[in-house]
Coordinates of N, CA, C and O in Angstrom, one line a residue:
X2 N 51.8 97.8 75.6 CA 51.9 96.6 74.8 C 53.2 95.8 75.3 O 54.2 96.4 75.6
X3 N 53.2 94.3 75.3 CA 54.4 93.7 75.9 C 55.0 93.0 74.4 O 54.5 92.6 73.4
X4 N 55.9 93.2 74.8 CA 56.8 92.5 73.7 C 57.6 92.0 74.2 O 57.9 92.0 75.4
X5 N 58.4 91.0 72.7 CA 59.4 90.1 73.4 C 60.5 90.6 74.4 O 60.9 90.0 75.4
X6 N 60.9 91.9 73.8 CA 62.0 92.0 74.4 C 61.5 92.6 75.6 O 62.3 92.6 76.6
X7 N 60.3 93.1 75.6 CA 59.7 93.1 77.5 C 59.8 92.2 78.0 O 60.6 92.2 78.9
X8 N 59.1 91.0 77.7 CA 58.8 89.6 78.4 C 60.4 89.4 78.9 O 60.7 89.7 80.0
X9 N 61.3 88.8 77.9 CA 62.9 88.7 77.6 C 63.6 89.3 79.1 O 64.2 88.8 80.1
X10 N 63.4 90.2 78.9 CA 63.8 91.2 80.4 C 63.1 91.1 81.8 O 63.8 91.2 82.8
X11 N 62.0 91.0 82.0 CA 61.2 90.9 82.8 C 61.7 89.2 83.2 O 62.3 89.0 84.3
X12 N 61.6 88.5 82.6 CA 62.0 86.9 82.9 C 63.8 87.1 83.9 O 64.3 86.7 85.0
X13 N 64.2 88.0 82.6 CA 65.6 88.2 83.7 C 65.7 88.9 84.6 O 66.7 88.8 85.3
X14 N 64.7 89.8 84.8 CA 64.6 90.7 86.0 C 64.2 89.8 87.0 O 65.0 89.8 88.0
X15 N 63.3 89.0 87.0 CA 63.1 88.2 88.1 C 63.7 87.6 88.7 O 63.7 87.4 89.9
X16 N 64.7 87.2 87.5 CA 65.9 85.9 88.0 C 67.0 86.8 88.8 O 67.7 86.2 89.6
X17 N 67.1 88.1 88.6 CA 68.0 88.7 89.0 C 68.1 88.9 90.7 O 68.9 88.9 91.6
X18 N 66.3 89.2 90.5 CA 65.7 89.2 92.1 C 65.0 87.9 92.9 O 64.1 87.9 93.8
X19 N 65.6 86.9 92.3 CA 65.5 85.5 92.6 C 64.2 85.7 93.3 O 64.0 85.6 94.5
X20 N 63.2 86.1 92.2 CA 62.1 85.5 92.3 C 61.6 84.6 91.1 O 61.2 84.9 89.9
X21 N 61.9 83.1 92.0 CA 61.7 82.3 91.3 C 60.2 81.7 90.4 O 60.0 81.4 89.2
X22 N 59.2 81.9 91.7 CA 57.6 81.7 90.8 C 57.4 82.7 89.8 O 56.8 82.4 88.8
X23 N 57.8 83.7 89.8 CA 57.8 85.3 88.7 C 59.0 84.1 88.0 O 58.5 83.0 87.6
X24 N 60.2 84.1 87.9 CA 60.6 83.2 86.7 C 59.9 82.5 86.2 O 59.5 83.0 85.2
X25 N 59.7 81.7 86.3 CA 58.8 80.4 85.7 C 57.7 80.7 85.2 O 57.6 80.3 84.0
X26 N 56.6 81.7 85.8 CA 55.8 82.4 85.2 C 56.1 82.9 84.0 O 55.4 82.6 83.0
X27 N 57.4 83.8 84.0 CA 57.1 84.7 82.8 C 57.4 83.7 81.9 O 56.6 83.5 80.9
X28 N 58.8 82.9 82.1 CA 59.8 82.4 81.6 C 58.5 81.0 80.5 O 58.7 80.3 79.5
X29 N 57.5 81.2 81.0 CA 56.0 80.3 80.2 C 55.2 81.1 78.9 O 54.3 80.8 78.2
X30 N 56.0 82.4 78.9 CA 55.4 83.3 78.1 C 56.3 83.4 76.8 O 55.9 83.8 75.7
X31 N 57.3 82.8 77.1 CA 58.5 83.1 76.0 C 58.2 82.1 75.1 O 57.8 81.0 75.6
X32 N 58.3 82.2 73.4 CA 58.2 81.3 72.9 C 59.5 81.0 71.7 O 59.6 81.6 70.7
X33 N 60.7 79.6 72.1 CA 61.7 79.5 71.8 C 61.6 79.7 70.1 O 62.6 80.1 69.4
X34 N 60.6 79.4 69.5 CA 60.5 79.4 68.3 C 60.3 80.9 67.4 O 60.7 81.2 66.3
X35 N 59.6 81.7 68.2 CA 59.6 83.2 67.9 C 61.1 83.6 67.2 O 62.2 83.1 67.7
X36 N 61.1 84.5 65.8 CA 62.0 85.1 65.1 C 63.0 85.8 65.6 O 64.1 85.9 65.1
X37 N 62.3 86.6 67.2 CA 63.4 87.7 68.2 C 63.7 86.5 69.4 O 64.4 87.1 70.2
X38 N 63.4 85.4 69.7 CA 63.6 84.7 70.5 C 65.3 84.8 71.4 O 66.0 83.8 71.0
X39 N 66.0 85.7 72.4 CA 66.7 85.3 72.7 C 67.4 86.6 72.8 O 68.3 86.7 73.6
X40 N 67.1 87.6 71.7 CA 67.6 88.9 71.4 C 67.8 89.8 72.8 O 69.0 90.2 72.9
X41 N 67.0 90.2 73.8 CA 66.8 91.2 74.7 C 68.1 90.4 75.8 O 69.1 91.0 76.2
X42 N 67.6 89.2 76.0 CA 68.6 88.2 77.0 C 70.1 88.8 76.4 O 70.7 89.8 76.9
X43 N 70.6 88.2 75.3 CA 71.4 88.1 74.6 C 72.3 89.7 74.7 O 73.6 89.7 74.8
X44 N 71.5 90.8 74.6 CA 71.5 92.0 74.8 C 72.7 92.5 76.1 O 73.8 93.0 76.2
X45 N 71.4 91.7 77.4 CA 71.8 91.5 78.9 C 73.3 91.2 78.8 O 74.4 91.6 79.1
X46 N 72.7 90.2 78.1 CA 74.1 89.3 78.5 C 75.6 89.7 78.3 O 76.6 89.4 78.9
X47 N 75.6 90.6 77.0 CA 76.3 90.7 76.4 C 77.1 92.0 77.4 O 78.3 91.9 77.6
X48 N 76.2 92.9 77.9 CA 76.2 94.4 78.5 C 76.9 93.6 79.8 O 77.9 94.2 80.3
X49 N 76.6 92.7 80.2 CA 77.0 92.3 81.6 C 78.5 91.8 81.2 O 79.5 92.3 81.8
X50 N 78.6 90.7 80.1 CA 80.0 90.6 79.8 C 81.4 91.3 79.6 O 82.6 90.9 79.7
X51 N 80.9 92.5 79.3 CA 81.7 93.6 79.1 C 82.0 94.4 80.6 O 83.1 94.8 81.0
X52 N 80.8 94.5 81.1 CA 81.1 94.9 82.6 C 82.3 94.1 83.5 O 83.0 94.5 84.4
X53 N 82.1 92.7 82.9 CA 82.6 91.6 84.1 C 84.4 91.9 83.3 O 85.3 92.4 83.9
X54 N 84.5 91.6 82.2 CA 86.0 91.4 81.8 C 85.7 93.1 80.9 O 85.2 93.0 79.8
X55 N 85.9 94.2 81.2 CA 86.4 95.4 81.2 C 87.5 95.5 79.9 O 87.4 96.3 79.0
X56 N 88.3 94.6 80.0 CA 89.8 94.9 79.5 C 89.2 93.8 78.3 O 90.0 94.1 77.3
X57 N 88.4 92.9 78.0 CA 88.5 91.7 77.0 C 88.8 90.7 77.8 O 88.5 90.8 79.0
X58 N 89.5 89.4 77.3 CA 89.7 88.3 77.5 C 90.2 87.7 76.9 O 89.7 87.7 75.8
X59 N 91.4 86.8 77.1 CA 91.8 85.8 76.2 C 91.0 84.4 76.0 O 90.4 84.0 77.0
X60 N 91.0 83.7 75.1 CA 90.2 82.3 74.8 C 90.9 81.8 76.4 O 90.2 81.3 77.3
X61 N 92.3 82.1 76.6 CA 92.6 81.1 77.9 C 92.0 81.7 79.2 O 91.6 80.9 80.0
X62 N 92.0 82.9 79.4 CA 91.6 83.3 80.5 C 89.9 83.1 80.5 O 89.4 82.7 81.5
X63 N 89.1 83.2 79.3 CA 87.6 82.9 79.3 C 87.8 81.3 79.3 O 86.7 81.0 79.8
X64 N 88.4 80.3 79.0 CA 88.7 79.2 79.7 C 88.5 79.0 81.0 O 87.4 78.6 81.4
X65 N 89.4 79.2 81.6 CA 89.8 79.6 83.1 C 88.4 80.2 83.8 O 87.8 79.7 84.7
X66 N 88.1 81.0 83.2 CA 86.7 81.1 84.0 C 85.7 80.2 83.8 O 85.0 80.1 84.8
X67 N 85.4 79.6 83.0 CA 84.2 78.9 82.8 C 84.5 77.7 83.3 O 83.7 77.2 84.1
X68 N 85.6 77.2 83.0 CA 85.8 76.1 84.7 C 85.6 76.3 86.2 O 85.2 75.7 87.2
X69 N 85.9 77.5 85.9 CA 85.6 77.7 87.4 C 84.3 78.1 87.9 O 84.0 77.9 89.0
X70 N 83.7 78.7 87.1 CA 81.9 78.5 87.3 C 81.3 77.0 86.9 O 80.5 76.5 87.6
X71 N 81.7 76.4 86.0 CA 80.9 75.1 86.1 C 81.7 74.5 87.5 O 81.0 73.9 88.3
X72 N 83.0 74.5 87.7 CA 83.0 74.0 89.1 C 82.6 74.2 90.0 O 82.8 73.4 91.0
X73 N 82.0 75.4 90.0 CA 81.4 76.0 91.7 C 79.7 75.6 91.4 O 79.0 75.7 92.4
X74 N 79.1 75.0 90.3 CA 77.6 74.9 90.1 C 77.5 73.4 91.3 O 78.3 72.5 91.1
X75 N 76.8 73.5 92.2 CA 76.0 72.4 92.9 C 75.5 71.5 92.1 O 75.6 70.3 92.3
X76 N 75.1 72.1 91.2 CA 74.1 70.7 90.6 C 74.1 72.0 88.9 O 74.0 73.2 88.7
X77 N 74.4 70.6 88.0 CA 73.9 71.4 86.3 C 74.4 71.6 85.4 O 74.1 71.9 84.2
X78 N 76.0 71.5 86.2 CA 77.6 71.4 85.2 C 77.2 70.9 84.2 O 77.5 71.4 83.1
X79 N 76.5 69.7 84.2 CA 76.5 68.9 83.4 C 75.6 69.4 82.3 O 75.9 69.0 81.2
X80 N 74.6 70.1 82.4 CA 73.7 70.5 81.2 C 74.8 71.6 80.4 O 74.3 71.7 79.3
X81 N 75.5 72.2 80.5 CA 76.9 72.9 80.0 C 78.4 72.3 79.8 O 79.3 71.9 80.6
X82 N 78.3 72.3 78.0 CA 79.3 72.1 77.6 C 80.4 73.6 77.5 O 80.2 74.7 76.9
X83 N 81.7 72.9 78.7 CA 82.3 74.4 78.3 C 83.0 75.1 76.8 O 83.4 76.2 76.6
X84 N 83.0 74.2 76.3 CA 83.5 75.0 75.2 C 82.2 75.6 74.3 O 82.4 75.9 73.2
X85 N 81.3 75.7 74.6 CA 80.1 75.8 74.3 C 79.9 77.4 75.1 O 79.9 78.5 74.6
X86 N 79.9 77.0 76.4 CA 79.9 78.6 77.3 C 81.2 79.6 77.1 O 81.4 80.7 77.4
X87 N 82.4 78.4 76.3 CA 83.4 80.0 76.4 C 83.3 80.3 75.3 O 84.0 81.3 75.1
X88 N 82.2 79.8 73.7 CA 82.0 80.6 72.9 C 80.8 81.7 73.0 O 80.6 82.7 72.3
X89 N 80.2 81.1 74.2 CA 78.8 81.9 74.0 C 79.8 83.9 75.0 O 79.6 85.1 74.9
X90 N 80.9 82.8 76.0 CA 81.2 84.8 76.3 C 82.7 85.1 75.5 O 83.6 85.8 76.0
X91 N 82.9 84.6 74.6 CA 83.7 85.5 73.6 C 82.8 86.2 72.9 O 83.2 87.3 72.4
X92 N 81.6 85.7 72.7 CA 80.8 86.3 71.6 C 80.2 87.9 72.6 O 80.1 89.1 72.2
X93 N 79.9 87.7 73.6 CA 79.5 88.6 74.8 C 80.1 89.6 75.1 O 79.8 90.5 75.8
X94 N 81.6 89.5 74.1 CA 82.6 90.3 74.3 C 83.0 90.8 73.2 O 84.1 91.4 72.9
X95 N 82.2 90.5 72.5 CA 82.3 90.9 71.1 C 81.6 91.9 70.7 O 80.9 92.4 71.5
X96 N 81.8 92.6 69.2 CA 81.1 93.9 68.9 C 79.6 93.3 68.7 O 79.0 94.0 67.9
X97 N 79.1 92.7 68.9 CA 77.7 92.1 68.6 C 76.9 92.2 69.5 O 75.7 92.1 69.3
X98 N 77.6 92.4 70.7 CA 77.0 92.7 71.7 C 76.2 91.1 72.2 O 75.1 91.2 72.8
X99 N 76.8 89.9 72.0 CA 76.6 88.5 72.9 C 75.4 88.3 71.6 O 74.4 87.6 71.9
X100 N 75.3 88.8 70.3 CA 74.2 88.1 69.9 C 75.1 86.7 68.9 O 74.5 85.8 68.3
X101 N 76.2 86.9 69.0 CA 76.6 85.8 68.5 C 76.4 84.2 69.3 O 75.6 83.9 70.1
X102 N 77.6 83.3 68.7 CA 78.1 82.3 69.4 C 76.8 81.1 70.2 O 77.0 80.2 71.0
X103 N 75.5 81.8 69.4 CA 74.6 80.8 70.1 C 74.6 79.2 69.9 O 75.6 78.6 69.4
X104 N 73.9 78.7 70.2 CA 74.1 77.1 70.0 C 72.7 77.1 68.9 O 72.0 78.1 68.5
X105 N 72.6 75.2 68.7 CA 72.1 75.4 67.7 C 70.4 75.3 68.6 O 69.5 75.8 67.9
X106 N 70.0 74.9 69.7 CA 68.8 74.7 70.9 C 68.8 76.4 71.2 O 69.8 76.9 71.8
X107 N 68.2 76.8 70.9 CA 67.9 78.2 71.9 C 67.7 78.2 72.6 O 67.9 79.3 73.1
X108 N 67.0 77.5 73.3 CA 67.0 77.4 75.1 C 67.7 77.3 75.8 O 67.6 77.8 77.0
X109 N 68.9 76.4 75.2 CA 69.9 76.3 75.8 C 71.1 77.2 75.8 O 72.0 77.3 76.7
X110 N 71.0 78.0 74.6 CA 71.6 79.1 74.8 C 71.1 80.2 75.4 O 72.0 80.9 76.0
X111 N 69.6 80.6 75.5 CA 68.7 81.2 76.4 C 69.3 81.1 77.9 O 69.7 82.1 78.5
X112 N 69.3 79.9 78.6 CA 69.3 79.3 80.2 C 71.2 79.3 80.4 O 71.6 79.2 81.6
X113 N 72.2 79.5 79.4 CA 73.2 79.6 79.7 C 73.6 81.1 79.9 O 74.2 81.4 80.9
X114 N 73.3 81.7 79.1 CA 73.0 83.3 79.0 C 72.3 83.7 80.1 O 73.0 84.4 80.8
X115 N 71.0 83.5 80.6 CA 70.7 83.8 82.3 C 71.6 83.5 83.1 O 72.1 84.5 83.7
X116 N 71.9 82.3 83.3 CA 72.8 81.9 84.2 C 74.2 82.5 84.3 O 74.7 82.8 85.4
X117 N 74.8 82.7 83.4 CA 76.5 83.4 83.2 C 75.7 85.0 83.7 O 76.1 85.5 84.7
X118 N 74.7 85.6 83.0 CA 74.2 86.8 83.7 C 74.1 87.2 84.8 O 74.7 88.2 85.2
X119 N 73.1 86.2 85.7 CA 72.9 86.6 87.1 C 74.3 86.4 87.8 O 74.6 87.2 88.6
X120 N 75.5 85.2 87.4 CA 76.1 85.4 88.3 C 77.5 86.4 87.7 O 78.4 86.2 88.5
X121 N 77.8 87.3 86.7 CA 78.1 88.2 86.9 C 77.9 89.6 87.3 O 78.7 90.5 87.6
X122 N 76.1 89.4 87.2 CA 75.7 90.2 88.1 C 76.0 90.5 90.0 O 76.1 91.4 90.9
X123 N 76.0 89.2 89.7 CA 76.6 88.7 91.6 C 78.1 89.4 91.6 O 78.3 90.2 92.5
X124 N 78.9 89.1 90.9 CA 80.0 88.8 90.9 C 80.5 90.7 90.9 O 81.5 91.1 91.5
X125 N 79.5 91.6 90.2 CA 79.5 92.7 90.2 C 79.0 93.7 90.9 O 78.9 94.9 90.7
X126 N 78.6 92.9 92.0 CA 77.8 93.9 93.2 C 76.7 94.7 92.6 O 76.2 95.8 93.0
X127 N 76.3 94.1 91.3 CA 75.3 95.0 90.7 C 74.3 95.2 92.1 O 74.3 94.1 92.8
X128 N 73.4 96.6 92.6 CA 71.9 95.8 93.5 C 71.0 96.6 92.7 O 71.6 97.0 91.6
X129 N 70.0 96.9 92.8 CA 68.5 96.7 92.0 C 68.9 97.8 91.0 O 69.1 97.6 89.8
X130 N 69.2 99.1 91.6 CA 69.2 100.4 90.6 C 70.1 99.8 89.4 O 69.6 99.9 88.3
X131 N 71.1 99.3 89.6 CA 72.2 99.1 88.4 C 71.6 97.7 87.8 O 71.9 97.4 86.6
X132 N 71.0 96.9 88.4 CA 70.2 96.0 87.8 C 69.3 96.9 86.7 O 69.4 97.2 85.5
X133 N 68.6 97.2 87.5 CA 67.2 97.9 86.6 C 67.8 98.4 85.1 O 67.4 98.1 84.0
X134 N 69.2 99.7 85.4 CA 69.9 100.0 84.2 C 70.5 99.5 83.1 O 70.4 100.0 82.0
X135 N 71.2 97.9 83.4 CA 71.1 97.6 82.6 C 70.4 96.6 82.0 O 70.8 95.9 81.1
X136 N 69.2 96.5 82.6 CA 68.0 95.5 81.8 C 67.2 96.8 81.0 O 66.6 96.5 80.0
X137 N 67.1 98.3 81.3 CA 66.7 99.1 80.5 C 67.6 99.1 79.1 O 67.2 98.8 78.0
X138 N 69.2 99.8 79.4 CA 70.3 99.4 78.1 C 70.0 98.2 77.5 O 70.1 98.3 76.2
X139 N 69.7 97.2 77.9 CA 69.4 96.0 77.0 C 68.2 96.1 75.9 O 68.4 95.9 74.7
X140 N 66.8 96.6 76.7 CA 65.8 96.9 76.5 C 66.2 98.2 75.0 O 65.9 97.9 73.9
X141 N 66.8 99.3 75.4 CA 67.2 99.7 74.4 C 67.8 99.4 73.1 O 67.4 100.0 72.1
X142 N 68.7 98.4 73.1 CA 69.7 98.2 72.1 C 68.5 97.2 71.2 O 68.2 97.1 70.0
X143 N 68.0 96.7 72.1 CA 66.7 95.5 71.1 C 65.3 96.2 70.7 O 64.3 95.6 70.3
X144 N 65.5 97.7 70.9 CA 63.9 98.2 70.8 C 64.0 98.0 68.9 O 65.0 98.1 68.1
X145 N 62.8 97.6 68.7 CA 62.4 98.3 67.1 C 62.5 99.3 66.9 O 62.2 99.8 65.8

């Protein structure tokens, strides 16, 4: 049986393995208005945030980074408000495990949450096995 928090993961698994037509595919299955909408990602995200800053973070130093990822984006800065992205990874770093701090568009906290993911994933030398791990930990923490 697929559930959200399958679909949820599988969308980010793809993205992870920058397979893009598998993104878009799944990423057509998700429905922003659903009750768990955002939960499994959220999960990811949160698991990866804690990997990336280990020790926590100050508001200045999660500052400091989110400038410097919207400044390294080619193209899209602009769809990301950073005080918007440095509450979504204070919340990431929080006991909630990133389910906080969302915006009030879920998509848009959805597609900010991928994005901060895959590239701490990058940033973490995660490759597939330790991918796979923690899209299952995620998968866990959101099971019913």
């Amino acid at each position: 049986m697929t559930t959200v928090t399958t679909t949820e993961l599988d969308v980010l698994g793809a993205l992870l393995a920058f397979d893009f037509i598998g993104f878009a595919q799944k990423s057509a299955a998700l429905d922003p208005a659903g009750p768990r909408y955002g939960e499994a990602v959220g999960s990811a995200f949160g698991l990866a945030a804690r990997r990336r800053f280990p020790r926590g973070a100050s508001p200045e130093e999660i500052g400091a980074y989110v400038a410097g990822f919207l400044g390294s984006l080619e193209a899209g800065a602009e769809d990301f408000e950073p005080a918007v992205l440095e509450g979504l990874v204070a919340a990431g770093l929080a006991e909630d495990g990133g389910q906080g701090g969302g915006l009030t568009d879920p998509e848009r906290t959805m597609q900010a949450r991928l994005v901060l993911t895959l590239r701490w994933v990058r940033e973490l030398g995660l490759g597939p096995d330790e991918q796979r791990e923690l899209l299952e930990e995620a998968g866990r923490l959101t099971a019913v």
